[in-house]
mmCIF file of C-alpha atoms and ligand atoms in Angstrom:
data_model
loop_
_atom_site.group_PDB
_atom_site.id
_atom_site.type_symbol
_atom_site.label_atom_id
_atom_site.label_comp_id
_atom_site.label_asym_id
_atom_site.label_seq_id
_atom_site.Cartn_x
_atom_site.Cartn_y
_atom_site.Cartn_z
ATOM 1 C CA UNK A 1 -79.663 -15.181 -49.294
ATOM 2 C CA UNK A 2 -81.817 -12.084 -49.736
ATOM 3 C CA UNK A 3 -80.565 -9.263 -47.543
ATOM 4 C CA UNK A 4 -82.230 -6.187 -46.092
ATOM 5 C CA UNK A 5 -80.542 -3.634 -43.832
ATOM 6 C CA UNK A 6 -80.962 -5.705 -40.647
ATOM 7 C CA UNK A 7 -82.592 -8.955 -41.692
ATOM 8 C CA UNK A 8 -82.046 -11.600 -44.315
ATOM 9 C CA UNK A 9 -84.271 -14.211 -45.915
ATOM 10 C CA UNK A 10 -82.385 -17.464 -46.341
ATOM 11 C CA UNK A 11 -83.313 -21.059 -47.180
ATOM 12 C CA UNK A 12 -85.065 -23.035 -44.461
ATOM 13 C CA UNK A 13 -82.657 -25.297 -42.549
ATOM 14 C CA UNK A 14 -83.659 -28.424 -40.575
ATOM 15 C CA UNK A 15 -82.457 -26.800 -37.333
ATOM 16 C CA UNK A 16 -84.992 -23.935 -37.770
ATOM 17 C CA UNK A 17 -87.992 -26.254 -37.576
ATOM 18 C CA UNK A 18 -88.205 -26.829 -33.821
ATOM 19 C CA UNK A 19 -88.434 -23.188 -32.785
ATOM 20 C CA UNK A 20 -90.692 -22.157 -35.670
ATOM 21 C CA UNK A 21 -93.052 -25.057 -35.023
ATOM 22 C CA UNK A 22 -93.185 -24.363 -31.267
ATOM 23 C CA UNK A 23 -93.723 -20.611 -31.537
ATOM 24 C CA UNK A 24 -95.753 -20.323 -34.735
ATOM 25 C CA UNK A 25 -97.566 -23.623 -35.323
ATOM 26 C CA UNK A 26 -98.369 -24.469 -31.701
ATOM 27 C CA UNK A 27 -99.807 -21.012 -31.028
ATOM 28 C CA UNK A 28 -103.435 -21.979 -31.661
ATOM 29 C CA UNK A 29 -104.711 -18.386 -31.628
ATOM 30 C CA UNK A 30 -102.109 -17.261 -34.181
ATOM 31 C CA UNK A 31 -102.820 -20.317 -36.323
ATOM 32 C CA UNK A 32 -106.553 -19.530 -36.333
ATOM 33 C CA UNK A 33 -105.843 -15.945 -37.399
ATOM 34 C CA UNK A 34 -103.367 -16.681 -40.165
ATOM 35 C CA UNK A 35 -103.724 -20.195 -41.580
ATOM 36 C CA UNK A 36 -107.312 -20.293 -42.863
ATOM 37 C CA UNK A 37 -107.865 -23.785 -41.519
ATOM 38 C CA UNK A 38 -108.561 -25.476 -38.198
ATOM 39 C CA UNK A 39 -105.563 -26.147 -35.952
ATOM 40 C CA UNK A 40 -104.815 -29.785 -35.258
ATOM 41 C CA UNK A 41 -102.080 -31.191 -33.011
ATOM 42 C CA UNK A 42 -99.129 -32.049 -35.206
ATOM 43 C CA UNK A 43 -95.612 -33.099 -34.163
ATOM 44 C CA UNK A 44 -92.668 -31.114 -35.539
ATOM 45 C CA UNK A 45 -91.022 -34.288 -36.801
ATOM 46 C CA UNK A 46 -91.072 -35.610 -39.514
ATOM 47 C CA UNK A 47 -93.336 -33.280 -41.512
ATOM 48 C CA UNK A 48 -93.959 -29.934 -39.841
ATOM 49 C CA UNK A 49 -95.304 -27.262 -42.214
ATOM 50 C CA UNK A 50 -91.949 -25.589 -41.473
ATOM 51 C CA UNK A 51 -89.868 -28.530 -42.740
ATOM 52 C CA UNK A 52 -87.483 -27.501 -45.563
ATOM 53 C CA UNK A 53 -88.821 -28.235 -49.038
ATOM 54 C CA UNK A 54 -87.192 -28.580 -52.438
ATOM 55 C CA UNK A 55 -87.419 -25.479 -54.661
ATOM 56 C CA UNK A 56 -90.719 -25.230 -56.485
ATOM 57 C CA UNK A 57 -92.169 -23.169 -59.341
ATOM 58 C CA UNK A 58 -95.104 -22.247 -57.147
ATOM 59 C CA UNK A 59 -93.649 -21.576 -53.719
ATOM 60 C CA UNK A 60 -90.510 -20.188 -52.096
ATOM 61 C CA UNK A 61 -90.021 -20.903 -48.393
ATOM 62 C CA UNK A 62 -87.611 -18.785 -46.332
ATOM 63 C CA UNK A 63 -86.415 -18.381 -42.770
ATOM 64 C CA UNK A 64 -86.105 -14.769 -41.637
ATOM 65 C CA UNK A 65 -82.845 -14.244 -39.744
ATOM 66 C CA UNK A 66 -81.037 -11.355 -38.101
ATOM 67 C CA UNK A 67 -78.126 -10.491 -40.372
ATOM 68 C CA UNK A 68 -75.560 -9.869 -37.631
ATOM 69 C CA UNK A 69 -76.410 -12.545 -35.099
ATOM 70 C CA UNK A 70 -77.945 -15.114 -37.435
ATOM 71 C CA UNK A 71 -80.804 -15.550 -34.949
ATOM 72 C CA UNK A 72 -83.985 -17.025 -36.388
ATOM 73 C CA UNK A 73 -86.679 -14.318 -36.428
ATOM 74 C CA UNK A 74 -89.490 -16.092 -38.273
ATOM 75 C CA UNK A 75 -90.844 -17.687 -41.396
ATOM 76 C CA UNK A 76 -91.614 -16.133 -44.769
ATOM 77 C CA UNK A 77 -93.362 -17.635 -47.747
ATOM 78 C CA UNK A 78 -93.931 -16.554 -51.313
ATOM 79 C CA UNK A 79 -96.833 -18.695 -52.509
ATOM 80 C CA UNK A 80 -99.344 -19.022 -55.316
ATOM 81 C CA UNK A 81 -96.543 -18.013 -57.673
ATOM 82 C CA UNK A 82 -98.304 -17.721 -61.031
ATOM 83 C CA UNK A 83 -95.839 -17.562 -63.931
ATOM 84 C CA UNK A 84 -98.545 -16.765 -66.510
ATOM 85 C CA UNK A 85 -100.027 -13.739 -64.747
ATOM 86 C CA UNK A 86 -96.658 -13.092 -63.070
ATOM 87 C CA UNK A 87 -98.104 -12.693 -59.600
ATOM 88 C CA UNK A 88 -97.591 -14.177 -56.139
ATOM 89 C CA UNK A 89 -98.729 -13.841 -52.557
ATOM 90 C CA UNK A 90 -96.651 -13.048 -49.483
ATOM 91 C CA UNK A 91 -96.988 -14.739 -46.098
ATOM 92 C CA UNK A 92 -94.975 -13.667 -43.061
ATOM 93 C CA UNK A 93 -94.854 -14.950 -39.473
ATOM 94 C CA UNK A 94 -92.364 -13.540 -36.980
ATOM 95 C CA UNK A 95 -91.631 -15.102 -33.595
ATOM 96 C CA UNK A 96 -93.529 -13.248 -30.829
ATOM 97 C CA UNK A 97 -90.389 -11.638 -29.365
ATOM 98 C CA UNK A 98 -89.346 -10.362 -32.791
ATOM 99 C CA UNK A 99 -92.525 -8.448 -33.666
ATOM 100 C CA UNK A 100 -92.938 -4.671 -33.555
ATOM 101 C CA UNK A 101 -89.286 -3.873 -34.307
ATOM 102 C CA UNK A 102 -89.619 -3.090 -37.996
ATOM 103 C CA UNK A 103 -88.420 -6.506 -39.183
ATOM 104 C CA UNK A 104 -91.769 -7.238 -40.850
ATOM 105 C CA UNK A 105 -91.630 -4.024 -42.863
ATOM 106 C CA UNK A 106 -88.099 -4.906 -43.952
ATOM 107 C CA UNK A 107 -89.070 -8.454 -44.875
ATOM 108 C CA UNK A 108 -91.894 -7.223 -47.103
ATOM 109 C CA UNK A 109 -89.385 -4.911 -48.799
ATOM 110 C CA UNK A 110 -86.976 -7.787 -49.373
ATOM 111 C CA UNK A 111 -89.811 -9.851 -50.847
ATOM 112 C CA UNK A 112 -90.684 -7.009 -53.225
ATOM 113 C CA UNK A 113 -87.141 -6.876 -54.520
ATOM 114 C CA UNK A 114 -87.010 -10.661 -54.913
ATOM 115 C CA UNK A 115 -90.431 -10.879 -56.550
ATOM 116 C CA UNK A 116 -90.062 -7.970 -58.944
ATOM 117 C CA UNK A 117 -86.350 -8.053 -59.757
ATOM 118 C CA UNK A 118 -85.371 -11.707 -59.490
ATOM 119 C CA UNK A 119 -88.585 -13.521 -60.419
ATOM 120 C CA UNK A 120 -89.786 -10.794 -62.794
ATOM 121 C CA UNK A 121 -93.246 -10.711 -61.253
ATOM 122 C CA UNK A 122 -95.699 -7.983 -62.122
ATOM 123 C CA UNK A 123 -97.838 -8.043 -58.991
ATOM 124 C CA UNK A 124 -97.593 -9.049 -55.335
ATOM 125 C CA UNK A 125 -100.524 -9.580 -53.018
ATOM 126 C CA UNK A 126 -101.073 -9.967 -49.318
ATOM 127 C CA UNK A 127 -104.273 -11.099 -47.618
ATOM 128 C CA UNK A 128 -104.684 -10.447 -43.921
ATOM 129 C CA UNK A 129 -107.341 -10.018 -41.248
ATOM 130 C CA UNK A 130 -108.832 -6.547 -41.081
ATOM 131 C CA UNK A 131 -107.552 -6.028 -37.519
ATOM 132 C CA UNK A 132 -103.937 -6.996 -38.312
ATOM 133 C CA UNK A 133 -102.629 -3.434 -38.099
ATOM 134 C CA UNK A 134 -98.967 -4.481 -38.073
ATOM 135 C CA UNK A 135 -99.290 -6.496 -41.290
ATOM 136 C CA UNK A 136 -101.342 -3.833 -43.063
ATOM 137 C CA UNK A 137 -98.904 -1.100 -42.049
ATOM 138 C CA UNK A 138 -95.845 -3.151 -43.011
ATOM 139 C CA UNK A 139 -97.420 -3.676 -46.448
ATOM 140 C CA UNK A 140 -98.447 -0.040 -46.882
ATOM 141 C CA UNK A 141 -94.964 1.172 -45.903
ATOM 142 C CA UNK A 142 -93.736 -0.724 -48.972
ATOM 143 C CA UNK A 143 -96.337 0.777 -51.301
ATOM 144 C CA UNK A 144 -99.088 -1.852 -51.090
ATOM 145 C CA UNK A 145 -102.580 -0.439 -51.425
ATOM 146 C CA UNK A 146 -105.832 -1.666 -49.978
ATOM 147 C CA UNK A 147 -107.765 -3.232 -52.860
ATOM 148 C CA UNK A 148 -110.665 -4.861 -51.144
ATOM 149 C CA UNK A 149 -112.409 -6.029 -48.034
ATOM 150 C CA UNK A 150 -113.943 -9.496 -47.961
ATOM 151 C CA UNK A 151 -116.696 -9.230 -45.400
ATOM 152 C CA UNK A 152 -116.944 -11.994 -42.798
ATOM 153 C CA UNK A 153 -114.753 -14.181 -44.987
ATOM 154 C CA UNK A 154 -112.619 -15.931 -42.379
ATOM 155 C CA UNK A 155 -113.672 -18.132 -39.471
ATOM 156 C CA UNK A 156 -111.511 -17.195 -36.479
ATOM 157 C CA UNK A 157 -112.026 -18.515 -32.983
ATOM 158 C CA UNK A 158 -115.793 -18.714 -33.031
ATOM 159 C CA UNK A 159 -116.752 -15.863 -35.374
ATOM 160 C CA UNK A 160 -116.420 -14.648 -38.933
ATOM 161 C CA UNK A 161 -114.090 -11.684 -39.454
ATOM 162 C CA UNK A 162 -113.287 -9.455 -42.417
ATOM 163 C CA UNK A 163 -110.240 -10.078 -44.567
ATOM 164 C CA UNK A 164 -108.319 -7.408 -46.495
ATOM 165 C CA UNK A 165 -106.600 -7.723 -49.862
ATOM 166 C CA UNK A 166 -103.511 -5.559 -50.332
ATOM 167 C CA UNK A 167 -101.740 -5.395 -53.678
ATOM 168 C CA UNK A 168 -98.710 -3.823 -55.315
ATOM 169 C CA UNK A 169 -97.891 -3.766 -59.033
ATOM 170 C CA UNK A 170 -94.259 -3.318 -60.019
ATOM 171 C CA UNK A 171 -94.887 0.106 -61.616
ATOM 172 C CA UNK A 172 -95.928 1.439 -58.205
ATOM 173 C CA UNK A 173 -93.016 -0.101 -56.337
ATOM 174 C CA UNK A 174 -90.190 2.037 -55.064
ATOM 175 C CA UNK A 175 -87.136 0.178 -53.730
ATOM 176 C CA UNK A 176 -86.279 3.145 -51.463
ATOM 177 C CA UNK A 177 -87.309 1.240 -48.329
ATOM 178 C CA UNK A 178 -84.233 -0.918 -48.851
ATOM 179 C CA UNK A 179 -81.756 1.872 -49.474
ATOM 180 C CA UNK A 180 -78.473 0.876 -47.882
ATOM 181 C CA UNK A 181 -79.276 -2.821 -48.063
ATOM 182 C CA UNK A 182 -76.402 -5.188 -48.536
HETATM 183 C C1 COA B 1 -97.521 -9.067 -39.078
HETATM 184 C C2 COA B 1 -96.003 -9.040 -38.814
HETATM 185 C C3 COA B 1 -95.272 -9.861 -39.854
HETATM 186 C C4 COA B 1 -95.547 -7.559 -38.920
HETATM 187 O O1 COA B 1 -94.171 -7.497 -38.663
HETATM 188 P P1 COA B 1 -93.608 -6.575 -37.479
HETATM 189 O O2 COA B 1 -92.145 -6.639 -37.535
HETATM 190 O O3 COA B 1 -94.280 -6.937 -36.198
HETATM 191 O O4 COA B 1 -94.123 -5.148 -37.939
HETATM 192 P P2 COA B 1 -93.261 -3.811 -37.926
HETATM 193 O O5 COA B 1 -92.502 -3.708 -36.652
HETATM 194 O O6 COA B 1 -92.497 -3.734 -39.207
HETATM 195 O O7 COA B 1 -94.408 -2.744 -37.875
HETATM 196 C C5 COA B 1 -95.117 -2.313 -38.997
HETATM 197 C C6 COA B 1 -95.977 -1.135 -38.554
HETATM 198 O O8 COA B 1 -97.043 -1.621 -37.749
HETATM 199 C C7 COA B 1 -97.001 -0.978 -36.480
HETATM 200 N N1 COA B 1 -97.279 -2.019 -35.501
HETATM 201 C C8 COA B 1 -96.482 -3.052 -35.180
HETATM 202 N N2 COA B 1 -97.088 -3.836 -34.274
HETATM 203 C C9 COA B 1 -98.286 -3.271 -34.026
HETATM 204 C C10 COA B 1 -99.378 -3.599 -33.183
HETATM 205 N N3 COA B 1 -99.364 -4.693 -32.412
HETATM 206 N N4 COA B 1 -100.447 -2.770 -33.184
HETATM 207 C C11 COA B 1 -100.480 -1.686 -33.959
HETATM 208 N N5 COA B 1 -99.472 -1.326 -34.801
HETATM 209 C C12 COA B 1 -98.412 -2.099 -34.815
HETATM 210 C C13 COA B 1 -95.605 -0.436 -36.316
HETATM 211 O O9 COA B 1 -95.593 0.690 -35.486
HETATM 212 C C14 COA B 1 -95.232 -0.121 -37.730
HETATM 213 O O10 COA B 1 -95.781 1.121 -38.102
HETATM 214 P P3 COA B 1 -94.838 2.375 -38.382
HETATM 215 O O11 COA B 1 -94.054 2.015 -39.616
HETATM 216 O O12 COA B 1 -95.797 3.483 -38.551
HETATM 217 O O13 COA B 1 -93.968 2.489 -37.171
HETATM 218 C C15 COA B 1 -95.680 -9.580 -37.380
HETATM 219 O O14 COA B 1 -96.258 -8.751 -36.412
HETATM 220 C C16 COA B 1 -96.162 -11.003 -37.173
HETATM 221 O O15 COA B 1 -95.457 -11.934 -37.516
HETATM 222 N N6 COA B 1 -97.376 -11.167 -36.607
HETATM 223 C C17 COA B 1 -97.945 -12.506 -36.380
HETATM 224 C C18 COA B 1 -98.167 -13.261 -37.665
HETATM 225 C C19 COA B 1 -99.060 -12.526 -38.625
HETATM 226 O O16 COA B 1 -100.060 -11.927 -38.253
HETATM 227 N N7 COA B 1 -98.692 -12.614 -39.894
HETATM 228 C C20 COA B 1 -99.454 -12.068 -40.986
HETATM 229 C C21 COA B 1 -100.210 -13.166 -41.622
HETATM 230 S S1 COA B 1 -101.191 -12.547 -42.959
#
């Protein structure tokens, strides 16, 4: 378990799948904005994208939970883990009722500590739509900087929209955001 002040990132459990699939996969608008592919109907059983997976060199799948209550808050993914260039990308999806409470900012901070201190990565990256203010701000609060804008790069609900690349190298990371973490 990776712990922040209020949230924790723990391994995906089979009992997490139903709620994550219902609130994150079956939200077609959210899927279009964050998955870079066309939504298709897909049952949660037996192979939801949220189904637990064995540990991999290239990907680490987590469930975001509230530390005190244990409630499932969302899904978090470290992907494109590249052990040669020592880099990886962060993906984060909170349940609708759990957004806007600072959990996303905390989760990014927990990922930074895991990526830099545990995996020994040199660089973390996050790609998001240009209008995703919450994601951009959560990244910037943890020291990520805007590195580029890919114009009209992503097809979302009938139009092309800009995508942003945010990056953070370990030398520019300050773990202060997690001060007091358990
Ligand atoms: C993106 C996401 C992970 C951010 O997590 P969050 O917990 O909602 O964000 P936080 O509460 O930590 O807020 C981060 C900042 O954004 C601001 N913010 C939050 N929601 C916002 C909104 N809807 N509009 C504008 N600003 C917003 C907050 O005020 C905060 O800024 P502050 O530090 O100056 O107060 C979450 O909103 C989410 O899961 N969204 C849907 C999935 C998604 O878009 N994932 C990203 C895929 S790339």
